[in-house]
């Protein structure tokens, strides 16, 4: 199917759509959600799977050929495999990925892969069971390595682990995560903590800058060289690897503007708003247009025209966001 290339006002090619299917979650990660959760969206405001698929049918030919399903926690929405199947059926879509906390991956990986999912990112902030429950503030028996094995067995490659590094909380595991990459096919991406919302008392003091993370990873497993990422040109991570390692180590530095210049993405919130920057307030309501039978392409073009050049997190402006779970991270 022929697709158009869409550029924003700064000439960036926009080809990647992150789709949040729910704002709810079975975890309450300290850096993401308040312990009692947030005010959830009313069910009627949330796009049905049919509405999400129709949105993708209209926007994929505009150049949005790469999709990521996220949330909240996408695997807690029933019949996620049905949505994946519907999206797989959209001709212009080239790649479908999932971001998950991994709790349900051992049960769901095979059916998601059968429905057409290509690959998966798993949030794994610790390899220690007691610490996992402390960070997630729920004990649901999540085992990162079981989730990894299930994803690999189902062919959901490449598997990436996303680790939000917090000083004094899990930074002593940087070496353990780095060691995993030596003989396991996993791409461990260390993410700088972002100050958004309430954050359970986490402050700037808990941020561990990526250069320090890389130094500590190299201390654990030896010199690291720049490496190709598991997929080229798709995201903000810089990748490194030890010689002959099965996996890679990536760092994501949202606190600098280093990746705004090559930002290729927009976000669809669970209630159908197209958001052009994770931390910007600029968004367009696609849901009402969809429900009124209006075409989405003109709204998409209008949204891109307002996509900001960069975020303002460094001056503690998260664009009114209370949690990344509200917009799909
Ligand atoms: N529930 C899924 C998960 O945890 O992967 C998908 C949604 S979650 C909001 C997406 C990503 O955002 C996760 O990798 C999570 O670690 C990250 N995230 C959430 N809040 C963050 C924060 N304050 N700083 C850095 N990363 C954050
Ligand atoms: Fe849930 Fe993901 Fe946020 Fe953790 S990071 S509370 S798993 S949405």
PDB file of N, CA and C in Angstrom, residues 67-68 88 94-98 105 109-110 112-114 116-122 147-161 183-187 189 229-232 234 239 246-248:
ATOM      1  N   UNK A  67       3.765   1.163  14.979  1.00  0.00           N
ATOM      2  CA  UNK A  67       2.834   1.316  16.095  1.00  0.00           C
ATOM      3  C   UNK A  67       3.436   0.728  17.361  1.00  0.00           C
ATOM      4  N   UNK A  68       3.107   1.339  18.489  1.00  0.00           N
ATOM      5  CA  UNK A  68       3.417   0.736  19.793  1.00  0.00           C
ATOM      6  C   UNK A  68       2.166   0.799  20.647  1.00  0.00           C
ATOM      7  N   UNK A  88      -2.913  -5.533  12.649  1.00  0.00           N
ATOM      8  CA  UNK A  88      -2.077  -6.276  11.694  1.00  0.00           C
ATOM      9  C   UNK A  88      -2.710  -6.293  10.327  1.00  0.00           C
ATOM     10  N   UNK A  94       3.735  -1.426   9.285  1.00  0.00           N
ATOM     11  CA  UNK A  94       4.919  -2.289   9.094  1.00  0.00           C
ATOM     12  C   UNK A  94       5.373  -2.967  10.366  1.00  0.00           C
ATOM     13  N   UNK A  95       5.103  -2.353  11.509  1.00  0.00           N
ATOM     14  CA  UNK A  95       5.707  -2.854  12.743  1.00  0.00           C
ATOM     15  C   UNK A  95       4.755  -2.595  13.914  1.00  0.00           C
ATOM     16  N   UNK A  96       4.509  -3.632  14.716  1.00  0.00           N
ATOM     17  CA  UNK A  96       3.645  -3.459  15.900  1.00  0.00           C
ATOM     18  C   UNK A  96       4.408  -3.939  17.125  1.00  0.00           C
ATOM     19  N   UNK A  97       4.623  -3.024  18.061  1.00  0.00           N
ATOM     20  CA  UNK A  97       5.353  -3.356  19.288  1.00  0.00           C
ATOM     21  C   UNK A  97       4.435  -3.122  20.487  1.00  0.00           C
ATOM     22  N   UNK A  98       4.838  -3.691  21.616  1.00  0.00           N
ATOM     23  CA  UNK A  98       4.048  -3.562  22.848  1.00  0.00           C
ATOM     24  C   UNK A  98       4.967  -3.130  23.976  1.00  0.00           C
ATOM     25  N   UNK A 105       2.968 -11.448  30.651  1.00  0.00           N
ATOM     26  CA  UNK A 105       3.611 -11.902  29.417  1.00  0.00           C
ATOM     27  C   UNK A 105       3.754 -13.430  29.327  1.00  0.00           C
ATOM     28  N   UNK A 109       2.202 -14.122  25.790  1.00  0.00           N
ATOM     29  CA  UNK A 109       3.158 -13.886  24.697  1.00  0.00           C
ATOM     30  C   UNK A 109       2.775 -14.665  23.436  1.00  0.00           C
ATOM     31  N   UNK A 110       2.422 -15.947  23.593  1.00  0.00           N
ATOM     32  CA  UNK A 110       2.163 -16.767  22.402  1.00  0.00           C
ATOM     33  C   UNK A 110       0.944 -16.252  21.634  1.00  0.00           C
ATOM     34  N   UNK A 112      -0.368 -13.238  21.662  1.00  0.00           N
ATOM     35  CA  UNK A 112      -0.094 -11.918  21.070  1.00  0.00           C
ATOM     36  C   UNK A 112       0.738 -12.069  19.800  1.00  0.00           C
ATOM     37  N   UNK A 113       1.720 -12.961  19.866  1.00  0.00           N
ATOM     38  CA  UNK A 113       2.552 -13.182  18.674  1.00  0.00           C
ATOM     39  C   UNK A 113       1.701 -13.778  17.551  1.00  0.00           C
ATOM     40  N   UNK A 114       0.824 -14.715  17.900  1.00  0.00           N
ATOM     41  CA  UNK A 114      -0.026 -15.337  16.871  1.00  0.00           C
ATOM     42  C   UNK A 114      -0.945 -14.303  16.231  1.00  0.00           C
ATOM     43  N   UNK A 116      -0.162 -11.269  15.661  1.00  0.00           N
ATOM     44  CA  UNK A 116       0.582 -10.395  14.753  1.00  0.00           C
ATOM     45  C   UNK A 116       1.492  -9.396  15.434  1.00  0.00           C
ATOM     46  N   UNK A 117       1.648  -9.516  16.759  1.00  0.00           N
ATOM     47  CA  UNK A 117       2.585  -8.616  17.443  1.00  0.00           C
ATOM     48  C   UNK A 117       4.010  -8.954  17.003  1.00  0.00           C
ATOM     49  N   UNK A 118       4.834  -7.918  16.777  1.00  0.00           N
ATOM     50  CA  UNK A 118       6.208  -8.160  16.337  1.00  0.00           C
ATOM     51  C   UNK A 118       7.191  -8.243  17.486  1.00  0.00           C
ATOM     52  N   UNK A 119       7.051  -7.372  18.485  1.00  0.00           N
ATOM     53  CA  UNK A 119       8.107  -7.308  19.489  1.00  0.00           C
ATOM     54  C   UNK A 119       7.597  -6.635  20.752  1.00  0.00           C
ATOM     55  N   UNK A 120       8.441  -6.672  21.788  1.00  0.00           N
ATOM     56  CA  UNK A 120       7.956  -6.239  23.079  1.00  0.00           C
ATOM     57  C   UNK A 120       9.044  -5.525  23.878  1.00  0.00           C
ATOM     58  N   UNK A 121       8.638  -4.483  24.625  1.00  0.00           N
ATOM     59  CA  UNK A 121       9.495  -3.835  25.628  1.00  0.00           C
ATOM     60  C   UNK A 121       8.906  -4.150  26.994  1.00  0.00           C
ATOM     61  N   UNK A 122       9.756  -4.595  27.899  1.00  0.00           N
ATOM     62  CA  UNK A 122       9.283  -4.958  29.237  1.00  0.00           C
ATOM     63  C   UNK A 122       9.920  -3.997  30.244  1.00  0.00           C
ATOM     64  N   UNK A 147       9.514 -13.501  31.902  1.00  0.00           N
ATOM     65  CA  UNK A 147       8.882 -12.692  30.845  1.00  0.00           C
ATOM     66  C   UNK A 147       9.772 -12.668  29.600  1.00  0.00           C
ATOM     67  N   UNK A 148      11.085 -12.538  29.830  1.00  0.00           N
ATOM     68  CA  UNK A 148      12.031 -12.525  28.704  1.00  0.00           C
ATOM     69  C   UNK A 148      11.966 -13.850  27.940  1.00  0.00           C
ATOM     70  N   UNK A 149      12.029 -14.948  28.675  1.00  0.00           N
ATOM     71  CA  UNK A 149      12.018 -16.260  28.020  1.00  0.00           C
ATOM     72  C   UNK A 149      10.714 -16.485  27.257  1.00  0.00           C
ATOM     73  N   UNK A 150       9.601 -16.057  27.855  1.00  0.00           N
ATOM     74  CA  UNK A 150       8.310 -16.246  27.176  1.00  0.00           C
ATOM     75  C   UNK A 150       8.269 -15.438  25.882  1.00  0.00           C
ATOM     76  N   UNK A 151       8.773 -14.208  25.943  1.00  0.00           N
ATOM     77  CA  UNK A 151       8.750 -13.362  24.748  1.00  0.00           C
ATOM     78  C   UNK A 151       9.646 -13.959  23.663  1.00  0.00           C
ATOM     79  N   UNK A 152      10.838 -14.421  24.050  1.00  0.00           N
ATOM     80  CA  UNK A 152      11.755 -14.993  23.051  1.00  0.00           C
ATOM     81  C   UNK A 152      11.177 -16.274  22.468  1.00  0.00           C
ATOM     82  N   UNK A 153      10.581 -17.103  23.334  1.00  0.00           N
ATOM     83  CA  UNK A 153      10.000 -18.366  22.850  1.00  0.00           C
ATOM     84  C   UNK A 153       8.882 -18.100  21.846  1.00  0.00           C
ATOM     85  N   UNK A 154       8.181 -16.975  22.033  1.00  0.00           N
ATOM     86  CA  UNK A 154       7.074 -16.651  21.117  1.00  0.00           C
ATOM     87  C   UNK A 154       7.587 -15.933  19.864  1.00  0.00           C
ATOM     88  N   UNK A 155       8.886 -15.631  19.836  1.00  0.00           N
ATOM     89  CA  UNK A 155       9.463 -14.960  18.657  1.00  0.00           C
ATOM     90  C   UNK A 155       9.272 -13.457  18.662  1.00  0.00           C
ATOM     91  N   UNK A 156       8.976 -12.888  19.828  1.00  0.00           N
ATOM     92  CA  UNK A 156       8.747 -11.433  19.916  1.00  0.00           C
ATOM     93  C   UNK A 156      10.094 -10.715  20.044  1.00  0.00           C
ATOM     94  N   UNK A 157      10.823 -10.639  18.951  1.00  0.00           N
ATOM     95  CA  UNK A 157      12.184 -10.074  18.960  1.00  0.00           C
ATOM     96  C   UNK A 157      12.236  -8.715  18.271  1.00  0.00           C
ATOM     97  N   UNK A 158      13.132  -7.836  18.653  1.00  0.00           N
ATOM     98  CA  UNK A 158      13.994  -7.915  19.817  1.00  0.00           C
ATOM     99  C   UNK A 158      13.223  -7.629  21.106  1.00  0.00           C
ATOM    100  N   UNK A 159      13.688  -8.250  22.208  1.00  0.00           N
ATOM    101  CA  UNK A 159      13.102  -7.949  23.518  1.00  0.00           C
ATOM    102  C   UNK A 159      13.966  -6.889  24.192  1.00  0.00           C
ATOM    103  N   UNK A 160      13.311  -5.827  24.638  1.00  0.00           N
ATOM    104  CA  UNK A 160      14.043  -4.780  25.354  1.00  0.00           C
ATOM    105  C   UNK A 160      13.542  -4.722  26.792  1.00  0.00           C
ATOM    106  N   UNK A 161      14.472  -4.557  27.702  1.00  0.00           N
ATOM    107  CA  UNK A 161      14.130  -4.283  29.100  1.00  0.00           C
ATOM    108  C   UNK A 161      14.304  -2.786  29.318  1.00  0.00           C
ATOM    109  N   UNK A 183      25.146 -12.932  27.897  1.00  0.00           N
ATOM    110  CA  UNK A 183      24.755 -14.210  27.289  1.00  0.00           C
ATOM    111  C   UNK A 183      23.263 -14.339  27.037  1.00  0.00           C
ATOM    112  N   UNK A 184      22.522 -13.261  27.233  1.00  0.00           N
ATOM    113  CA  UNK A 184      21.091 -13.343  26.920  1.00  0.00           C
ATOM    114  C   UNK A 184      20.733 -12.357  25.821  1.00  0.00           C
ATOM    115  N   UNK A 185      19.787 -12.785  24.993  1.00  0.00           N
ATOM    116  CA  UNK A 185      19.384 -11.946  23.873  1.00  0.00           C
ATOM    117  C   UNK A 185      18.415 -10.879  24.392  1.00  0.00           C
ATOM    118  N   UNK A 186      18.950  -9.921  25.086  1.00  0.00           N
ATOM    119  CA  UNK A 186      18.102  -8.867  25.636  1.00  0.00           C
ATOM    120  C   UNK A 186      18.808  -7.523  25.497  1.00  0.00           C
ATOM    121  N   UNK A 187      18.022  -6.513  25.229  1.00  0.00           N
ATOM    122  CA  UNK A 187      18.560  -5.162  25.047  1.00  0.00           C
ATOM    123  C   UNK A 187      18.098  -4.330  26.236  1.00  0.00           C
ATOM    124  N   UNK A 189      17.782  -1.189  28.374  1.00  0.00           N
ATOM    125  CA  UNK A 189      17.838   0.269  28.171  1.00  0.00           C
ATOM    126  C   UNK A 189      17.641   0.962  29.509  1.00  0.00           C
ATOM    127  N   UNK A 229      21.758  -0.390  17.343  1.00  0.00           N
ATOM    128  CA  UNK A 229      20.618  -0.799  18.152  1.00  0.00           C
ATOM    129  C   UNK A 229      19.977  -2.034  17.554  1.00  0.00           C
ATOM    130  N   UNK A 230      19.062  -2.657  18.313  1.00  0.00           N
ATOM    131  CA  UNK A 230      18.373  -3.836  17.787  1.00  0.00           C
ATOM    132  C   UNK A 230      17.555  -3.523  16.539  1.00  0.00           C
ATOM    133  N   UNK A 231      17.089  -2.295  16.413  1.00  0.00           N
ATOM    134  CA  UNK A 231      16.433  -1.849  15.189  1.00  0.00           C
ATOM    135  C   UNK A 231      16.961  -0.457  14.895  1.00  0.00           C
ATOM    136  N   UNK A 232      17.227  -0.186  13.642  1.00  0.00           N
ATOM    137  CA  UNK A 232      17.807   1.129  13.349  1.00  0.00           C
ATOM    138  C   UNK A 232      16.741   2.210  13.205  1.00  0.00           C
ATOM    139  N   UNK A 234      14.712   3.919  15.069  1.00  0.00           N
ATOM    140  CA  UNK A 234      13.365   3.896  15.598  1.00  0.00           C
ATOM    141  C   UNK A 234      13.183   4.638  16.906  1.00  0.00           C
ATOM    142  N   UNK A 239      23.101   2.950  21.824  1.00  0.00           N
ATOM    143  CA  UNK A 239      23.409   1.578  22.231  1.00  0.00           C
ATOM    144  C   UNK A 239      24.910   1.321  22.323  1.00  0.00           C
ATOM    145  N   UNK A 246      25.612 -11.112  23.707  1.00  0.00           N
ATOM    146  CA  UNK A 246      24.395 -11.510  22.989  1.00  0.00           C
ATOM    147  C   UNK A 246      23.412 -10.351  22.890  1.00  0.00           C
ATOM    148  N   UNK A 247      23.483  -9.438  23.837  1.00  0.00           N
ATOM    149  CA  UNK A 247      22.547  -8.315  23.852  1.00  0.00           C
ATOM    150  C   UNK A 247      23.283  -6.993  23.847  1.00  0.00           C
ATOM    151  N   UNK A 248      22.550  -5.921  24.037  1.00  0.00           N
ATOM    152  CA  UNK A 248      23.160  -4.586  24.066  1.00  0.00           C
ATOM    153  C   UNK A 248      22.684  -3.820  25.300  1.00  0.00           C
TER     154      UNK A 248
END
